[in-house]
PDB file of C-alpha atoms in Angstrom:
ATOM      1  CA  UNK A 286      -8.545 -13.332   8.347  1.00  0.00           C
ATOM      2  CA  UNK A 287      -8.438 -11.742   4.540  1.00  0.00           C
ATOM      3  CA  UNK A 288      -4.952 -12.835   2.777  1.00  0.00           C
ATOM      4  CA  UNK A 289      -3.200 -11.717  -0.969  1.00  0.00           C
ATOM      5  CA  UNK A 290      -1.279 -14.437  -1.852  1.00  0.00           C
ATOM      6  CA  UNK A 291       1.959 -13.706  -4.444  1.00  0.00           C
ATOM      7  CA  UNK A 292       3.360 -17.505  -5.004  1.00  0.00           C
ATOM      8  CA  UNK A 293       6.282 -16.239  -7.111  1.00  0.00           C
ATOM      9  CA  UNK A 294       9.307 -14.521  -5.433  1.00  0.00           C
ATOM     10  CA  UNK A 295      11.141 -13.404  -8.409  1.00  0.00           C
ATOM     11  CA  UNK A 296      10.080 -13.826 -11.635  1.00  0.00           C
ATOM     12  CA  UNK A 297      12.751 -12.690 -14.394  1.00  0.00           C
ATOM     13  CA  UNK A 298      11.676 -11.562 -17.933  1.00  0.00           C
ATOM     14  CA  UNK A 299      12.714 -10.968 -21.612  1.00  0.00           C
ATOM     15  CA  UNK A 300      12.405  -7.904 -22.543  1.00  0.00           C
ATOM     16  CA  UNK A 301       9.592  -7.414 -25.030  1.00  0.00           C
ATOM     17  CA  UNK A 302       8.213 -11.154 -23.920  1.00  0.00           C
ATOM     18  CA  UNK A 303       4.896 -11.365 -22.240  1.00  0.00           C
ATOM     19  CA  UNK A 304       4.290 -11.284 -17.995  1.00  0.00           C
ATOM     20  CA  UNK A 305       1.724 -12.885 -15.816  1.00  0.00           C
ATOM     21  CA  UNK A 306       2.043 -12.136 -12.036  1.00  0.00           C
ATOM     22  CA  UNK A 307      -0.134 -14.740  -9.622  1.00  0.00           C
ATOM     23  CA  UNK A 308      -2.351 -13.334  -7.211  1.00  0.00           C
ATOM     24  CA  UNK A 309      -4.389 -15.511  -5.228  1.00  0.00           C
ATOM     25  CA  UNK A 310      -6.583 -13.766  -2.639  1.00  0.00           C
ATOM     26  CA  UNK A 311      -9.075 -15.314   0.490  1.00  0.00           C
ATOM     27  CA  UNK A 312     -12.083 -13.122   0.478  1.00  0.00           C
ATOM     28  CA  UNK A 313     -15.640 -14.223   1.850  1.00  0.00           C
ATOM     29  CA  UNK A 314     -17.593 -11.789  -0.350  1.00  0.00           C
ATOM     30  CA  UNK A 315     -16.685  -9.900  -3.810  1.00  0.00           C
ATOM     31  CA  UNK A 316     -13.708  -8.187  -3.029  1.00  0.00           C
ATOM     32  CA  UNK A 317     -11.968  -4.914  -3.825  1.00  0.00           C
ATOM     33  CA  UNK A 318      -8.855  -6.034  -5.440  1.00  0.00           C
ATOM     34  CA  UNK A 319      -5.663  -3.435  -6.458  1.00  0.00           C
ATOM     35  CA  UNK A 320      -2.034  -4.494  -8.205  1.00  0.00           C
ATOM     36  CA  UNK A 321       0.384  -1.849  -7.182  1.00  0.00           C
ATOM     37  CA  UNK A 322       4.105  -0.893  -8.258  1.00  0.00           C
ATOM     38  CA  UNK A 323       6.537  -0.034  -5.742  1.00  0.00           C
ATOM     39  CA  UNK A 324      10.407   0.665  -8.357  1.00  0.00           C
ATOM     40  CA  UNK A 325      13.120   0.837  -5.922  1.00  0.00           C
ATOM     41  CA  UNK A 326      13.303   3.239  -3.392  1.00  0.00           C
ATOM     42  CA  UNK A 327       9.880   4.749  -4.377  1.00  0.00           C
ATOM     43  CA  UNK A 328       6.689   5.331  -3.216  1.00  0.00           C
ATOM     44  CA  UNK A 329       3.282   2.818  -4.372  1.00  0.00           C
ATOM     45  CA  UNK A 330       1.503   3.670  -7.639  1.00  0.00           C
ATOM     46  CA  UNK A 331      -2.068   2.340  -8.278  1.00  0.00           C
ATOM     47  CA  UNK A 332      -1.864  -0.260 -11.715  1.00  0.00           C
ATOM     48  CA  UNK A 333      -5.355  -0.983 -11.508  1.00  0.00           C
ATOM     49  CA  UNK A 334      -8.387  -2.283  -9.946  1.00  0.00           C
ATOM     50  CA  UNK A 335     -11.182  -4.044  -9.544  1.00  0.00           C
ATOM     51  CA  UNK A 336     -14.533  -3.444  -7.597  1.00  0.00           C
ATOM     52  CA  UNK A 337     -17.064  -4.811  -9.961  1.00  0.00           C
ATOM     53  CA  UNK A 338     -18.464  -5.078 -13.069  1.00  0.00           C
ATOM     54  CA  UNK A 339     -16.308  -6.543 -16.329  1.00  0.00           C
ATOM     55  CA  UNK A 340     -13.833  -8.919 -14.748  1.00  0.00           C
ATOM     56  CA  UNK A 341     -10.450  -7.885 -16.922  1.00  0.00           C
ATOM     57  CA  UNK A 342      -9.518  -4.366 -15.940  1.00  0.00           C
ATOM     58  CA  UNK A 343      -7.333  -2.039 -17.335  1.00  0.00           C
ATOM     59  CA  UNK A 344      -4.965  -0.074 -15.800  1.00  0.00           C
ATOM     60  CA  UNK A 345      -1.873   2.141 -16.948  1.00  0.00           C
ATOM     61  CA  UNK A 346       1.246   1.493 -18.456  1.00  0.00           C
ATOM     62  CA  UNK A 347       0.119  -1.442 -20.885  1.00  0.00           C
ATOM     63  CA  UNK A 348      -1.118  -3.759 -17.557  1.00  0.00           C
ATOM     64  CA  UNK A 349      -4.317  -5.717 -17.440  1.00  0.00           C
ATOM     65  CA  UNK A 350      -6.102  -8.396 -14.574  1.00  0.00           C
ATOM     66  CA  UNK A 351      -8.591 -10.829 -14.640  1.00  0.00           C
ATOM     67  CA  UNK A 352     -10.841 -11.138 -11.448  1.00  0.00           C
ATOM     68  CA  UNK A 353     -11.654 -15.262 -11.850  1.00  0.00           C
ATOM     69  CA  UNK A 354     -13.758 -15.834  -8.640  1.00  0.00           C
ATOM     70  CA  UNK A 355     -13.860 -19.171  -9.203  1.00  0.00           C
ATOM     71  CA  UNK A 356     -10.671 -19.262  -8.912  1.00  0.00           C
ATOM     72  CA  UNK A 357     -10.048 -16.443  -6.268  1.00  0.00           C
ATOM     73  CA  UNK A 358      -7.236 -15.357  -8.669  1.00  0.00           C
ATOM     74  CA  UNK A 359      -7.072 -11.429  -9.546  1.00  0.00           C
ATOM     75  CA  UNK A 360      -3.447 -12.653 -12.321  1.00  0.00           C
ATOM     76  CA  UNK A 361      -1.551  -9.652 -13.789  1.00  0.00           C
ATOM     77  CA  UNK A 362      -0.668  -9.425 -17.430  1.00  0.00           C
ATOM     78  CA  UNK A 363       1.467  -7.154 -19.890  1.00  0.00           C
ATOM     79  CA  UNK A 364       1.692  -8.670 -23.736  1.00  0.00           C
ATOM     80  CA  UNK A 365       5.132  -7.076 -23.763  1.00  0.00           C
ATOM     81  CA  UNK A 366       7.224  -5.758 -21.152  1.00  0.00           C
ATOM     82  CA  UNK A 367       9.503  -2.990 -21.315  1.00  0.00           C
ATOM     83  CA  UNK A 368      13.195  -2.886 -19.314  1.00  0.00           C
ATOM     84  CA  UNK A 369      11.622   0.167 -16.973  1.00  0.00           C
ATOM     85  CA  UNK A 370       8.921  -2.407 -16.062  1.00  0.00           C
ATOM     86  CA  UNK A 371      11.277  -3.910 -13.585  1.00  0.00           C
ATOM     87  CA  UNK A 372       9.871  -3.230 -10.226  1.00  0.00           C
ATOM     88  CA  UNK A 373       8.242  -4.745  -6.953  1.00  0.00           C
ATOM     89  CA  UNK A 374       4.566  -5.442  -7.553  1.00  0.00           C
ATOM     90  CA  UNK A 375       1.979  -6.084  -4.956  1.00  0.00           C
ATOM     91  CA  UNK A 376      -1.639  -7.556  -5.340  1.00  0.00           C
ATOM     92  CA  UNK A 377      -3.623  -6.236  -2.498  1.00  0.00           C
ATOM     93  CA  UNK A 378      -7.135  -6.490  -1.214  1.00  0.00           C
ATOM     94  CA  UNK A 379      -9.262  -3.822   0.462  1.00  0.00           C
ATOM     95  CA  UNK A 380     -10.495  -5.585   4.042  1.00  0.00           C
ATOM     96  CA  UNK A 381     -14.045  -4.017   4.126  1.00  0.00           C
ATOM     97  CA  UNK A 382     -13.415  -2.850   7.789  1.00  0.00           C
ATOM     98  CA  UNK A 383     -16.335  -0.835   9.506  1.00  0.00           C
ATOM     99  CA  UNK A 384     -15.534   2.285   9.271  1.00  0.00           C
ATOM    100  CA  UNK A 385     -12.954   2.941   6.625  1.00  0.00           C
ATOM    101  CA  UNK A 386     -11.384   0.557   4.640  1.00  0.00           C
ATOM    102  CA  UNK A 387      -7.656  -1.516   4.646  1.00  0.00           C
ATOM    103  CA  UNK A 388      -5.379  -2.478   2.252  1.00  0.00           C
ATOM    104  CA  UNK A 389      -3.657  -6.255   2.745  1.00  0.00           C
ATOM    105  CA  UNK A 390      -1.183  -6.231   0.574  1.00  0.00           C
ATOM    106  CA  UNK A 391       0.517  -9.420  -0.791  1.00  0.00           C
ATOM    107  CA  UNK A 392       4.336 -10.104  -0.683  1.00  0.00           C
ATOM    108  CA  UNK A 393       5.481  -9.285  -3.878  1.00  0.00           C
ATOM    109  CA  UNK A 394       6.943 -10.394  -6.332  1.00  0.00           C
ATOM    110  CA  UNK A 395      10.233  -8.897  -8.478  1.00  0.00           C
ATOM    111  CA  UNK A 396      10.207  -8.479 -11.688  1.00  0.00           C
ATOM    112  CA  UNK A 397      13.660  -8.210 -13.141  1.00  0.00           C
ATOM    113  CA  UNK A 398      14.362  -7.415 -17.058  1.00  0.00           C
ATOM    114  CA  UNK A 399      16.360  -9.443 -18.829  1.00  0.00           C
ATOM    115  CA  UNK A 400      18.183  -7.415 -21.822  1.00  0.00           C
TER     116      UNK A 400
ATOM    117  CA  UNK B 237      -3.159  16.139  -9.859  1.00  0.00           C
ATOM    118  CA  UNK B 238      -3.672  16.175  -6.577  1.00  0.00           C
ATOM    119  CA  UNK B 239      -1.142  13.835  -4.154  1.00  0.00           C
ATOM    120  CA  UNK B 240      -0.702  13.252  -0.916  1.00  0.00           C
ATOM    121  CA  UNK B 241       3.199  14.506   0.673  1.00  0.00           C
ATOM    122  CA  UNK B 242       5.523  13.048   3.840  1.00  0.00           C
ATOM    123  CA  UNK B 243       8.059  14.509   5.436  1.00  0.00           C
ATOM    124  CA  UNK B 244      10.921  14.198   6.204  1.00  0.00           C
ATOM    125  CA  UNK B 245      11.963  11.316   3.122  1.00  0.00           C
ATOM    126  CA  UNK B 246      14.426  10.031   5.489  1.00  0.00           C
ATOM    127  CA  UNK B 247      14.789  10.770   9.408  1.00  0.00           C
ATOM    128  CA  UNK B 248      17.814   9.072  11.295  1.00  0.00           C
ATOM    129  CA  UNK B 249      17.038   9.092  14.929  1.00  0.00           C
ATOM    130  CA  UNK B 250      19.249   7.136  17.905  1.00  0.00           C
ATOM    131  CA  UNK B 251      16.900   4.503  20.134  1.00  0.00           C
ATOM    132  CA  UNK B 252      14.718   5.358  22.470  1.00  0.00           C
ATOM    133  CA  UNK B 253      14.295   9.563  20.797  1.00  0.00           C
ATOM    134  CA  UNK B 254      10.331  10.391  19.332  1.00  0.00           C
ATOM    135  CA  UNK B 255      10.044  10.619  16.110  1.00  0.00           C
ATOM    136  CA  UNK B 256       7.166  12.467  14.031  1.00  0.00           C
ATOM    137  CA  UNK B 257       6.419  11.577  10.616  1.00  0.00           C
ATOM    138  CA  UNK B 258       4.520  14.033   8.777  1.00  0.00           C
ATOM    139  CA  UNK B 259       1.505  13.744   6.040  1.00  0.00           C
ATOM    140  CA  UNK B 260      -0.413  16.037   4.119  1.00  0.00           C
ATOM    141  CA  UNK B 261      -3.192  13.927   2.313  1.00  0.00           C
ATOM    142  CA  UNK B 262      -4.858  14.599  -0.300  1.00  0.00           C
ATOM    143  CA  UNK B 263      -7.113  18.187   0.701  1.00  0.00           C
ATOM    144  CA  UNK B 264     -10.673  16.868   0.120  1.00  0.00           C
ATOM    145  CA  UNK B 265     -10.186  13.503   1.590  1.00  0.00           C
ATOM    146  CA  UNK B 266     -11.457  12.350   5.085  1.00  0.00           C
ATOM    147  CA  UNK B 267      -9.882   9.022   5.607  1.00  0.00           C
ATOM    148  CA  UNK B 268      -6.375   9.086   7.008  1.00  0.00           C
ATOM    149  CA  UNK B 269      -4.225   5.834   6.894  1.00  0.00           C
ATOM    150  CA  UNK B 270      -0.491   4.645   7.937  1.00  0.00           C
ATOM    151  CA  UNK B 271       1.203   1.786   6.691  1.00  0.00           C
ATOM    152  CA  UNK B 272       4.924   0.157   7.302  1.00  0.00           C
ATOM    153  CA  UNK B 273       7.055  -1.607   5.249  1.00  0.00           C
ATOM    154  CA  UNK B 274      10.190  -3.331   6.684  1.00  0.00           C
ATOM    155  CA  UNK B 275      12.922  -3.324   4.167  1.00  0.00           C
ATOM    156  CA  UNK B 276      12.528  -6.755   2.246  1.00  0.00           C
ATOM    157  CA  UNK B 277       9.388  -7.356   3.114  1.00  0.00           C
ATOM    158  CA  UNK B 278       5.789  -6.553   2.536  1.00  0.00           C
ATOM    159  CA  UNK B 279       3.652  -3.276   2.918  1.00  0.00           C
ATOM    160  CA  UNK B 280       1.612  -3.511   6.095  1.00  0.00           C
ATOM    161  CA  UNK B 281      -1.178  -1.552   7.771  1.00  0.00           C
ATOM    162  CA  UNK B 282      -0.778   0.110  11.001  1.00  0.00           C
ATOM    163  CA  UNK B 283      -3.859   2.388  11.181  1.00  0.00           C
ATOM    164  CA  UNK B 284      -6.508   4.183  10.180  1.00  0.00           C
ATOM    165  CA  UNK B 285      -8.474   7.597  10.911  1.00  0.00           C
ATOM    166  CA  UNK B 286     -11.573   9.588  10.245  1.00  0.00           C
ATOM    167  CA  UNK B 287     -13.383  11.813  12.125  1.00  0.00           C
ATOM    168  CA  UNK B 288     -10.206  12.657  14.174  1.00  0.00           C
ATOM    169  CA  UNK B 289     -10.530   9.551  15.681  1.00  0.00           C
ATOM    170  CA  UNK B 290      -8.923   6.030  15.128  1.00  0.00           C
ATOM    171  CA  UNK B 291     -11.229   3.642  12.782  1.00  0.00           C
ATOM    172  CA  UNK B 292      -9.247   0.777  13.412  1.00  0.00           C
ATOM    173  CA  UNK B 293      -5.516   0.024  14.442  1.00  0.00           C
ATOM    174  CA  UNK B 294      -2.900  -3.286  14.045  1.00  0.00           C
ATOM    175  CA  UNK B 295      -1.580  -5.279  16.267  1.00  0.00           C
ATOM    176  CA  UNK B 296       1.670  -3.519  15.342  1.00  0.00           C
ATOM    177  CA  UNK B 297       0.419  -0.054  16.625  1.00  0.00           C
ATOM    178  CA  UNK B 298       1.195  -0.428  19.882  1.00  0.00           C
ATOM    179  CA  UNK B 299       1.384   2.243  23.054  1.00  0.00           C
ATOM    180  CA  UNK B 300       4.776   3.689  21.806  1.00  0.00           C
ATOM    181  CA  UNK B 301       2.356   4.906  18.517  1.00  0.00           C
ATOM    182  CA  UNK B 302       0.122   7.323  18.422  1.00  0.00           C
ATOM    183  CA  UNK B 303      -1.648   9.791  15.507  1.00  0.00           C
ATOM    184  CA  UNK B 304      -3.055  13.128  14.590  1.00  0.00           C
ATOM    185  CA  UNK B 305      -4.305  15.850  12.649  1.00  0.00           C
ATOM    186  CA  UNK B 306      -3.445  18.968  14.485  1.00  0.00           C
ATOM    187  CA  UNK B 307      -4.981  21.097  11.722  1.00  0.00           C
ATOM    188  CA  UNK B 308      -7.073  20.991   8.708  1.00  0.00           C
ATOM    189  CA  UNK B 309      -4.373  19.929   6.371  1.00  0.00           C
ATOM    190  CA  UNK B 310      -1.398  17.915   8.240  1.00  0.00           C
ATOM    191  CA  UNK B 311      -1.401  14.346   9.547  1.00  0.00           C
ATOM    192  CA  UNK B 312       1.392  12.858  11.490  1.00  0.00           C
ATOM    193  CA  UNK B 313       2.801   9.893  12.876  1.00  0.00           C
ATOM    194  CA  UNK B 314       4.708   9.853  16.206  1.00  0.00           C
ATOM    195  CA  UNK B 315       6.943   7.150  17.479  1.00  0.00           C
ATOM    196  CA  UNK B 316       7.785   8.020  21.679  1.00  0.00           C
ATOM    197  CA  UNK B 317      10.662   5.907  21.768  1.00  0.00           C
ATOM    198  CA  UNK B 318      11.857   4.194  18.791  1.00  0.00           C
ATOM    199  CA  UNK B 319      13.248   1.091  18.639  1.00  0.00           C
ATOM    200  CA  UNK B 320      15.643  -0.370  16.142  1.00  0.00           C
ATOM    201  CA  UNK B 321      12.651  -2.692  14.531  1.00  0.00           C
ATOM    202  CA  UNK B 322      10.564   0.537  13.912  1.00  0.00           C
ATOM    203  CA  UNK B 323      13.102   0.851  11.317  1.00  0.00           C
ATOM    204  CA  UNK B 324      11.150   0.853   7.660  1.00  0.00           C
ATOM    205  CA  UNK B 325       9.453   2.723   5.131  1.00  0.00           C
ATOM    206  CA  UNK B 326       6.168   4.540   6.188  1.00  0.00           C
ATOM    207  CA  UNK B 327       3.725   5.409   3.918  1.00  0.00           C
ATOM    208  CA  UNK B 328       0.774   7.524   4.361  1.00  0.00           C
ATOM    209  CA  UNK B 329      -2.370   6.874   2.348  1.00  0.00           C
ATOM    210  CA  UNK B 330      -5.880   8.933   2.232  1.00  0.00           C
ATOM    211  CA  UNK B 331      -8.932   7.983   0.128  1.00  0.00           C
ATOM    212  CA  UNK B 332     -12.755  10.700  -0.141  1.00  0.00           C
ATOM    213  CA  UNK B 333     -15.337   9.948   2.155  1.00  0.00           C
ATOM    214  CA  UNK B 334     -16.836   5.799   2.033  1.00  0.00           C
ATOM    215  CA  UNK B 335     -17.837   5.446  -1.863  1.00  0.00           C
ATOM    216  CA  UNK B 336     -17.926   3.013  -4.073  1.00  0.00           C
ATOM    217  CA  UNK B 337     -13.946   2.623  -5.363  1.00  0.00           C
ATOM    218  CA  UNK B 338     -12.272   2.585  -1.656  1.00  0.00           C
ATOM    219  CA  UNK B 339      -9.150   3.744  -3.711  1.00  0.00           C
ATOM    220  CA  UNK B 340      -6.520   5.167  -1.400  1.00  0.00           C
ATOM    221  CA  UNK B 341      -3.955   7.223  -2.436  1.00  0.00           C
ATOM    222  CA  UNK B 342      -0.037   6.769  -1.153  1.00  0.00           C
ATOM    223  CA  UNK B 343       2.675   9.725  -0.343  1.00  0.00           C
ATOM    224  CA  UNK B 344       6.048   8.646  -1.417  1.00  0.00           C
ATOM    225  CA  UNK B 345       7.463   7.268   1.737  1.00  0.00           C
ATOM    226  CA  UNK B 346       9.195   8.012   4.685  1.00  0.00           C
ATOM    227  CA  UNK B 347      12.518   5.989   5.432  1.00  0.00           C
ATOM    228  CA  UNK B 348      12.597   6.072   9.129  1.00  0.00           C
ATOM    229  CA  UNK B 349      16.254   4.609  10.347  1.00  0.00           C
ATOM    230  CA  UNK B 350      16.537   3.920  14.057  1.00  0.00           C
ATOM    231  CA  UNK B 351      20.171   3.910  14.955  1.00  0.00           C
TER     232      UNK B 351
END
């Protein structure tokens, strides 16, 4: 079965510092990969997605992610975090079902920002 | 920008009662989904729905659960006899016909509390 692993449960970063959130997936073919962000008490907002082509994808709010097939990774990065980036971040893969997609989420990484 | 809406935002019910969670997907979308997130845990796939029938369901989606598209705009999740462990945030999502992007758009969620 497909799976997504986010090894870091909680990360604290100083405001203005760079950020990298790790994500590894298990999938046989080329996956459809996503990063979602969830602020406390809120729904899921799509940050960025990868389907094919350029392995470095740009998203909203200054985030980017790089697909590395050799490492089965899709790490999320931001060069300079803002206090408003504090949230839960979920990496996800689309498990291509026979008739409809099914998104498999990682367990999430909670990001705290140190003033 | 079109969005998925869900009502109510918060539902409190007693154990054993039936609840119906409602969703209005994006109007030109054809695939509909329900996901669940128990507090502090990851988001889990429940069911996908296309052409008025279930496409796929997870092991969580047992006989207590049912989905319906009663008219051209609403998509509902019914829990027949709620249990304490059904307390969670329930997210509805929708996507266009099977395109290369397979992007799902999520609603803001309904928080279900079973007492």
